mmCIF file with all atom_site columns, C-alpha atoms in Angstrom:
data_model
loop_
_atom_site.group_PDB
_atom_site.id
_atom_site.type_symbol
_atom_site.label_atom_id
_atom_site.label_alt_id
_atom_site.label_comp_id
_atom_site.label_asym_id
_atom_site.label_entity_id
_atom_site.label_seq_id
_atom_site.pdbx_PDB_ins_code
_atom_site.Cartn_x
_atom_site.Cartn_y
_atom_site.Cartn_z
_atom_site.occupancy
_atom_site.B_iso_or_equiv
_atom_site.pdbx_formal_charge
_atom_site.auth_seq_id
_atom_site.auth_comp_id
_atom_site.auth_asym_id
_atom_site.auth_atom_id
_atom_site.pdbx_PDB_model_num
ATOM 1   C CA . UNK F 1 1   ? 0.002  0.003  0.007  1.00 0.00 ? 281 UNK F CA 1
ATOM 2   C CA . UNK F 1 2   ? 1.410  3.376  -1.032 1.00 0.00 ? 282 UNK F CA 1
ATOM 3   C CA . UNK F 1 3   ? 1.659  6.065  1.576  1.00 0.00 ? 283 UNK F CA 1
ATOM 4   C CA . UNK F 1 4   ? 0.262  9.542  1.190  1.00 0.00 ? 284 UNK F CA 1
ATOM 5   C CA . UNK F 1 5   ? 2.138  12.503 -0.293 1.00 0.00 ? 285 UNK F CA 1
ATOM 6   C CA . UNK F 1 6   ? 1.973  14.169 3.151  1.00 0.00 ? 286 UNK F CA 1
ATOM 7   C CA . UNK F 1 7   ? 3.756  11.205 4.792  1.00 0.00 ? 287 UNK F CA 1
ATOM 8   C CA . UNK F 1 8   ? 6.360  11.430 1.991  1.00 0.00 ? 288 UNK F CA 1
ATOM 9   C CA . UNK F 1 9   ? 6.918  15.075 3.054  1.00 0.00 ? 289 UNK F CA 1
ATOM 10  C CA . UNK F 1 10  ? 7.384  13.971 6.694  1.00 0.00 ? 290 UNK F CA 1
ATOM 11  C CA . UNK F 1 11  ? 9.932  11.354 5.576  1.00 0.00 ? 291 UNK F CA 1
ATOM 12  C CA . UNK F 1 12  ? 11.771 14.014 3.577  1.00 0.00 ? 292 UNK F CA 1
ATOM 13  C CA . UNK F 1 13  ? 11.943 16.308 6.620  1.00 0.00 ? 293 UNK F CA 1
ATOM 14  C CA . UNK F 1 14  ? 13.270 13.619 8.926  1.00 0.00 ? 294 UNK F CA 1
ATOM 15  C CA . UNK F 1 15  ? 15.894 12.461 6.398  1.00 0.00 ? 295 UNK F CA 1
ATOM 16  C CA . UNK F 1 16  ? 16.937 16.078 5.724  1.00 0.00 ? 296 UNK F CA 1
ATOM 17  C CA . UNK F 1 17  ? 17.258 17.019 9.389  1.00 0.00 ? 297 UNK F CA 1
ATOM 18  C CA . UNK F 1 18  ? 19.461 14.016 10.092 1.00 0.00 ? 298 UNK F CA 1
ATOM 19  C CA . UNK F 1 19  ? 21.845 15.705 7.635  1.00 0.00 ? 299 UNK F CA 1
ATOM 20  C CA . UNK F 1 20  ? 20.956 19.120 9.051  1.00 0.00 ? 300 UNK F CA 1
ATOM 21  C CA . UNK F 1 21  ? 19.822 20.145 5.586  1.00 0.00 ? 301 UNK F CA 1
ATOM 22  C CA . UNK F 1 22  ? 17.628 23.091 6.537  1.00 0.00 ? 302 UNK F CA 1
ATOM 23  C CA . UNK F 1 23  ? 16.946 24.097 2.935  1.00 0.00 ? 303 UNK F CA 1
ATOM 24  C CA . UNK F 1 24  ? 15.273 20.770 2.167  1.00 0.00 ? 304 UNK F CA 1
ATOM 25  C CA . UNK F 1 25  ? 13.202 21.091 5.354  1.00 0.00 ? 305 UNK F CA 1
ATOM 26  C CA . UNK F 1 26  ? 12.208 24.636 4.366  1.00 0.00 ? 306 UNK F CA 1
ATOM 27  C CA . UNK F 1 27  ? 11.213 23.507 0.873  1.00 0.00 ? 307 UNK F CA 1
ATOM 28  C CA . UNK F 1 28  ? 8.477  21.368 2.469  1.00 0.00 ? 308 UNK F CA 1
ATOM 29  C CA . UNK F 1 29  ? 6.866  24.407 4.156  1.00 0.00 ? 309 UNK F CA 1
ATOM 30  C CA . UNK F 1 30  ? 4.194  26.811 2.990  1.00 0.00 ? 310 UNK F CA 1
ATOM 31  C CA . UNK F 1 31  ? 5.653  30.349 2.698  1.00 0.00 ? 311 UNK F CA 1
ATOM 32  C CA . UNK F 1 32  ? 3.387  31.510 5.544  1.00 0.00 ? 312 UNK F CA 1
ATOM 33  C CA . UNK F 1 33  ? 4.042  28.495 7.784  1.00 0.00 ? 313 UNK F CA 1
ATOM 34  C CA . UNK F 1 34  ? 3.232  28.850 11.482 1.00 0.00 ? 314 UNK F CA 1
ATOM 35  C CA . UNK F 1 35  ? 5.714  26.843 13.560 1.00 0.00 ? 315 UNK F CA 1
ATOM 36  C CA . UNK F 1 36  ? 5.140  26.433 17.304 1.00 0.00 ? 316 UNK F CA 1
ATOM 37  C CA . UNK F 1 37  ? 8.487  24.986 18.435 1.00 0.00 ? 317 UNK F CA 1
ATOM 38  C CA . UNK F 1 38  ? 7.353  24.636 22.045 1.00 0.00 ? 318 UNK F CA 1
ATOM 39  C CA . UNK F 1 39  ? 4.051  25.329 23.720 1.00 0.00 ? 319 UNK F CA 1
ATOM 40  C CA . UNK F 1 40  ? 4.162  28.601 25.556 1.00 0.00 ? 320 UNK F CA 1
ATOM 41  C CA . UNK F 1 41  ? 6.361  30.189 22.893 1.00 0.00 ? 321 UNK F CA 1
ATOM 42  C CA . UNK F 1 42  ? 5.085  32.587 20.278 1.00 0.00 ? 322 UNK F CA 1
ATOM 43  C CA . UNK F 1 43  ? 4.685  30.919 16.876 1.00 0.00 ? 323 UNK F CA 1
ATOM 44  C CA . UNK F 1 44  ? 7.481  31.443 14.372 1.00 0.00 ? 324 UNK F CA 1
ATOM 45  C CA . UNK F 1 45  ? 5.753  32.636 11.174 1.00 0.00 ? 325 UNK F CA 1
ATOM 46  C CA . UNK F 1 46  ? 7.199  32.425 7.659  1.00 0.00 ? 326 UNK F CA 1
ATOM 47  C CA . UNK F 1 47  ? 9.999  30.395 6.182  1.00 0.00 ? 327 UNK F CA 1
ATOM 48  C CA . UNK F 1 48  ? 12.659 33.059 6.795  1.00 0.00 ? 328 UNK F CA 1
ATOM 49  C CA . UNK F 1 49  ? 11.997 33.027 10.558 1.00 0.00 ? 329 UNK F CA 1
ATOM 50  C CA . UNK F 1 50  ? 11.879 29.236 10.536 1.00 0.00 ? 330 UNK F CA 1
ATOM 51  C CA . UNK F 1 51  ? 15.232 29.272 8.725  1.00 0.00 ? 331 UNK F CA 1
ATOM 52  C CA . UNK F 1 52  ? 16.733 31.290 11.595 1.00 0.00 ? 332 UNK F CA 1
ATOM 53  C CA . UNK F 1 53  ? 15.221 28.933 14.186 1.00 0.00 ? 333 UNK F CA 1
ATOM 54  C CA . UNK F 1 54  ? 16.603 25.895 12.335 1.00 0.00 ? 334 UNK F CA 1
ATOM 55  C CA . UNK F 1 55  ? 20.073 27.519 12.187 1.00 0.00 ? 335 UNK F CA 1
ATOM 56  C CA . UNK F 1 56  ? 19.876 28.075 15.941 1.00 0.00 ? 336 UNK F CA 1
ATOM 57  C CA . UNK F 1 57  ? 18.874 24.451 16.560 1.00 0.00 ? 337 UNK F CA 1
ATOM 58  C CA . UNK F 1 58  ? 21.492 23.078 14.184 1.00 0.00 ? 338 UNK F CA 1
ATOM 59  C CA . UNK F 1 59  ? 24.237 25.003 16.011 1.00 0.00 ? 339 UNK F CA 1
ATOM 60  C CA . UNK F 1 60  ? 23.419 22.916 19.113 1.00 0.00 ? 340 UNK F CA 1
ATOM 61  C CA . UNK F 1 61  ? 23.005 19.530 17.420 1.00 0.00 ? 341 UNK F CA 1
ATOM 62  C CA . UNK F 1 62  ? 25.379 17.074 15.787 1.00 0.00 ? 342 UNK F CA 1
ATOM 63  C CA . UNK F 1 63  ? 25.133 13.348 15.077 1.00 0.00 ? 343 UNK F CA 1
ATOM 64  C CA . UNK F 1 64  ? 21.367 13.757 14.673 1.00 0.00 ? 344 UNK F CA 1
ATOM 65  C CA . UNK F 1 65  ? 19.422 10.502 14.791 1.00 0.00 ? 345 UNK F CA 1
ATOM 66  C CA . UNK F 1 66  ? 15.931 12.085 14.864 1.00 0.00 ? 346 UNK F CA 1
ATOM 67  C CA . UNK F 1 67  ? 13.363 9.363  14.264 1.00 0.00 ? 347 UNK F CA 1
ATOM 68  C CA . UNK F 1 68  ? 9.626  8.790  14.277 1.00 0.00 ? 348 UNK F CA 1
ATOM 69  C CA . UNK F 1 69  ? 7.897  6.011  16.213 1.00 0.00 ? 349 UNK F CA 1
ATOM 70  C CA . UNK F 1 70  ? 4.219  6.263  15.190 1.00 0.00 ? 350 UNK F CA 1
ATOM 71  C CA . UNK F 1 71  ? 2.334  8.287  12.634 1.00 0.00 ? 351 UNK F CA 1
ATOM 72  C CA . UNK F 1 72  ? -1.333 8.812  11.950 1.00 0.00 ? 352 UNK F CA 1
ATOM 73  C CA . UNK F 1 73  ? -3.101 10.867 9.336  1.00 0.00 ? 353 UNK F CA 1
ATOM 74  C CA . UNK F 1 74  ? -6.558 12.414 9.375  1.00 0.00 ? 354 UNK F CA 1
ATOM 75  C CA . UNK F 1 75  ? -7.124 14.197 6.071  1.00 0.00 ? 355 UNK F CA 1
ATOM 76  C CA . UNK F 1 76  ? -4.644 17.064 5.838  1.00 0.00 ? 356 UNK F CA 1
ATOM 77  C CA . UNK F 1 77  ? -3.353 16.557 9.402  1.00 0.00 ? 357 UNK F CA 1
ATOM 78  C CA . UNK F 1 78  ? -0.484 14.231 10.315 1.00 0.00 ? 358 UNK F CA 1
ATOM 79  C CA . UNK F 1 79  ? 0.369  13.276 13.908 1.00 0.00 ? 359 UNK F CA 1
ATOM 80  C CA . UNK F 1 80  ? 3.862  11.955 14.666 1.00 0.00 ? 360 UNK F CA 1
ATOM 81  C CA . UNK F 1 81  ? 5.298  10.481 17.883 1.00 0.00 ? 361 UNK F CA 1
ATOM 82  C CA . UNK F 1 82  ? 9.062  10.837 17.606 1.00 0.00 ? 362 UNK F CA 1
ATOM 83  C CA . UNK F 1 83  ? 12.392 10.980 19.384 1.00 0.00 ? 363 UNK F CA 1
ATOM 84  C CA . UNK F 1 84  ? 14.950 13.781 19.364 1.00 0.00 ? 364 UNK F CA 1
ATOM 85  C CA . UNK F 1 85  ? 18.369 12.109 19.499 1.00 0.00 ? 365 UNK F CA 1
ATOM 86  C CA . UNK F 1 86  ? 21.571 14.102 19.059 1.00 0.00 ? 366 UNK F CA 1
ATOM 87  C CA . UNK F 1 87  ? 24.777 15.287 20.696 1.00 0.00 ? 367 UNK F CA 1
ATOM 88  C CA . UNK F 1 88  ? 24.520 18.892 21.846 1.00 0.00 ? 368 UNK F CA 1
ATOM 89  C CA . UNK F 1 89  ? 27.190 21.601 21.738 1.00 0.00 ? 369 UNK F CA 1
ATOM 90  C CA . UNK F 1 90  ? 28.265 20.713 25.298 1.00 0.00 ? 370 UNK F CA 1
ATOM 91  C CA . UNK F 1 91  ? 28.827 17.093 24.219 1.00 0.00 ? 371 UNK F CA 1
ATOM 92  C CA . UNK F 1 92  ? 25.787 15.655 26.014 1.00 0.00 ? 372 UNK F CA 1
ATOM 93  C CA . UNK F 1 93  ? 23.751 12.879 24.389 1.00 0.00 ? 373 UNK F CA 1
ATOM 94  C CA . UNK F 1 94  ? 20.232 14.268 24.247 1.00 0.00 ? 374 UNK F CA 1
ATOM 95  C CA . UNK F 1 95  ? 17.239 11.963 23.764 1.00 0.00 ? 375 UNK F CA 1
ATOM 96  C CA . UNK F 1 96  ? 13.719 13.153 24.366 1.00 0.00 ? 376 UNK F CA 1
ATOM 97  C CA . UNK F 1 97  ? 10.282 12.071 23.142 1.00 0.00 ? 377 UNK F CA 1
ATOM 98  C CA . UNK F 1 98  ? 7.961  14.495 21.414 1.00 0.00 ? 378 UNK F CA 1
ATOM 99  C CA . UNK F 1 99  ? 4.793  14.669 19.399 1.00 0.00 ? 379 UNK F CA 1
ATOM 100 C CA . UNK F 1 100 ? 4.308  16.848 16.330 1.00 0.00 ? 380 UNK F CA 1
ATOM 101 C CA . UNK F 1 101 ? 1.155  17.858 14.566 1.00 0.00 ? 381 UNK F CA 1
ATOM 102 C CA . UNK F 1 102 ? 1.537  18.952 10.950 1.00 0.00 ? 382 UNK F CA 1
ATOM 103 C CA . UNK F 1 103 ? -1.324 20.639 9.088  1.00 0.00 ? 383 UNK F CA 1
ATOM 104 C CA . UNK F 1 104 ? -0.946 20.592 5.325  1.00 0.00 ? 384 UNK F CA 1
ATOM 105 C CA . UNK F 1 105 ? -2.194 22.652 2.416  1.00 0.00 ? 385 UNK F CA 1
ATOM 106 C CA . UNK F 1 106 ? -1.698 20.161 -0.413 1.00 0.00 ? 386 UNK F CA 1
ATOM 107 C CA . UNK F 1 107 ? 1.835  18.891 0.064  1.00 0.00 ? 387 UNK F CA 1
ATOM 108 C CA . UNK F 1 108 ? 3.144  21.941 1.950  1.00 0.00 ? 388 UNK F CA 1
ATOM 109 C CA . UNK F 1 109 ? 3.108  22.225 5.736  1.00 0.00 ? 389 UNK F CA 1
ATOM 110 C CA . UNK F 1 110 ? 0.989  25.213 6.769  1.00 0.00 ? 390 UNK F CA 1
ATOM 111 C CA . UNK F 1 111 ? 1.107  24.694 10.562 1.00 0.00 ? 391 UNK F CA 1
ATOM 112 C CA . UNK F 1 112 ? 3.692  22.728 12.586 1.00 0.00 ? 392 UNK F CA 1
ATOM 113 C CA . UNK F 1 113 ? 3.295  22.264 16.365 1.00 0.00 ? 393 UNK F CA 1
ATOM 114 C CA . UNK F 1 114 ? 5.732  20.497 18.702 1.00 0.00 ? 394 UNK F CA 1
ATOM 115 C CA . UNK F 1 115 ? 4.619  19.015 22.039 1.00 0.00 ? 395 UNK F CA 1
ATOM 116 C CA . UNK F 1 116 ? 7.411  17.966 24.413 1.00 0.00 ? 396 UNK F CA 1
ATOM 117 C CA . UNK F 1 117 ? 8.606  18.271 28.018 1.00 0.00 ? 397 UNK F CA 1
ATOM 118 C CA . UNK F 1 118 ? 10.583 21.489 27.898 1.00 0.00 ? 398 UNK F CA 1
ATOM 119 C CA . UNK F 1 119 ? 11.928 21.064 31.451 1.00 0.00 ? 399 UNK F CA 1
ATOM 120 C CA . UNK F 1 120 ? 13.024 17.497 30.710 1.00 0.00 ? 400 UNK F CA 1
ATOM 121 C CA . UNK F 1 121 ? 14.806 18.721 27.585 1.00 0.00 ? 401 UNK F CA 1
ATOM 122 C CA . UNK F 1 122 ? 16.576 21.443 29.573 1.00 0.00 ? 402 UNK F CA 1
ATOM 123 C CA . UNK F 1 123 ? 17.785 18.839 32.077 1.00 0.00 ? 403 UNK F CA 1
ATOM 124 C CA . UNK F 1 124 ? 19.247 16.416 29.518 1.00 0.00 ? 404 UNK F CA 1
ATOM 125 C CA . UNK F 1 125 ? 20.725 19.350 27.562 1.00 0.00 ? 405 UNK F CA 1
ATOM 126 C CA . UNK F 1 126 ? 22.550 20.258 30.807 1.00 0.00 ? 406 UNK F CA 1
ATOM 127 C CA . UNK F 1 127 ? 23.893 16.711 31.129 1.00 0.00 ? 407 UNK F CA 1
ATOM 128 C CA . UNK F 1 128 ? 21.411 15.248 33.607 1.00 0.00 ? 408 UNK F CA 1
ATOM 129 C CA . UNK F 1 129 ? 20.647 11.558 33.022 1.00 0.00 ? 409 UNK F CA 1
ATOM 130 C CA . UNK F 1 130 ? 17.422 10.623 31.280 1.00 0.00 ? 410 UNK F CA 1
ATOM 131 C CA . UNK F 1 131 ? 14.730 9.652  33.765 1.00 0.00 ? 411 UNK F CA 1
ATOM 132 C CA . UNK F 1 132 ? 14.222 5.892  34.164 1.00 0.00 ? 412 UNK F CA 1
ATOM 133 C CA . UNK F 1 133 ? 10.584 6.279  33.048 1.00 0.00 ? 413 UNK F CA 1
ATOM 134 C CA . UNK F 1 134 ? 11.615 8.157  29.904 1.00 0.00 ? 414 UNK F CA 1
ATOM 135 C CA . UNK F 1 135 ? 14.426 5.768  28.951 1.00 0.00 ? 415 UNK F CA 1
ATOM 136 C CA . UNK F 1 136 ? 12.075 3.121  27.421 1.00 0.00 ? 416 UNK F CA 1
ATOM 137 C CA . UNK F 1 137 ? 10.391 5.851  25.322 1.00 0.00 ? 417 UNK F CA 1
ATOM 138 C CA . UNK F 1 138 ? 13.699 6.911  23.734 1.00 0.00 ? 418 UNK F CA 1
ATOM 139 C CA . UNK F 1 139 ? 15.428 3.534  23.506 1.00 0.00 ? 419 UNK F CA 1
ATOM 140 C CA . UNK F 1 140 ? 17.607 3.160  20.371 1.00 0.00 ? 420 UNK F CA 1
ATOM 141 C CA . UNK F 1 141 ? 15.438 0.350  19.021 1.00 0.00 ? 421 UNK F CA 1
ATOM 142 C CA . UNK F 1 142 ? 12.345 2.568  18.956 1.00 0.00 ? 422 UNK F CA 1
ATOM 143 C CA . UNK F 1 143 ? 11.652 4.445  15.803 1.00 0.00 ? 423 UNK F CA 1
ATOM 144 C CA . UNK F 1 144 ? 12.528 4.641  12.146 1.00 0.00 ? 424 UNK F CA 1
#
């Protein structure tokens, strides 16, 4: 069974970000994209602002092994459970689960929302160990 064009876009984004290829990620976005990187933060609107955000994120990430675990699609909306997995600028191995909701207009992402534990991310970014209850959610064998 063939997958949808929207899921192809998600695959393209994940493959591109593993290479930190921001231009390929940006090519998947509607010009007026609204990106909520973390709840509580003001949306980043437009591809130029998203470009700056991606540059900021890329400066703190190397050896990216970003991967998705589950995906579901309801019309033009795709839900993804995934795992951030990278080495940060301080040399800490960061692994954290997150959920993303992508809203499409055709094959371009119009709205992109990230849902994750910001405090948990801050702790592992600072070198704290991953909580024992989070470890199974980010295990290396989970995800594609």
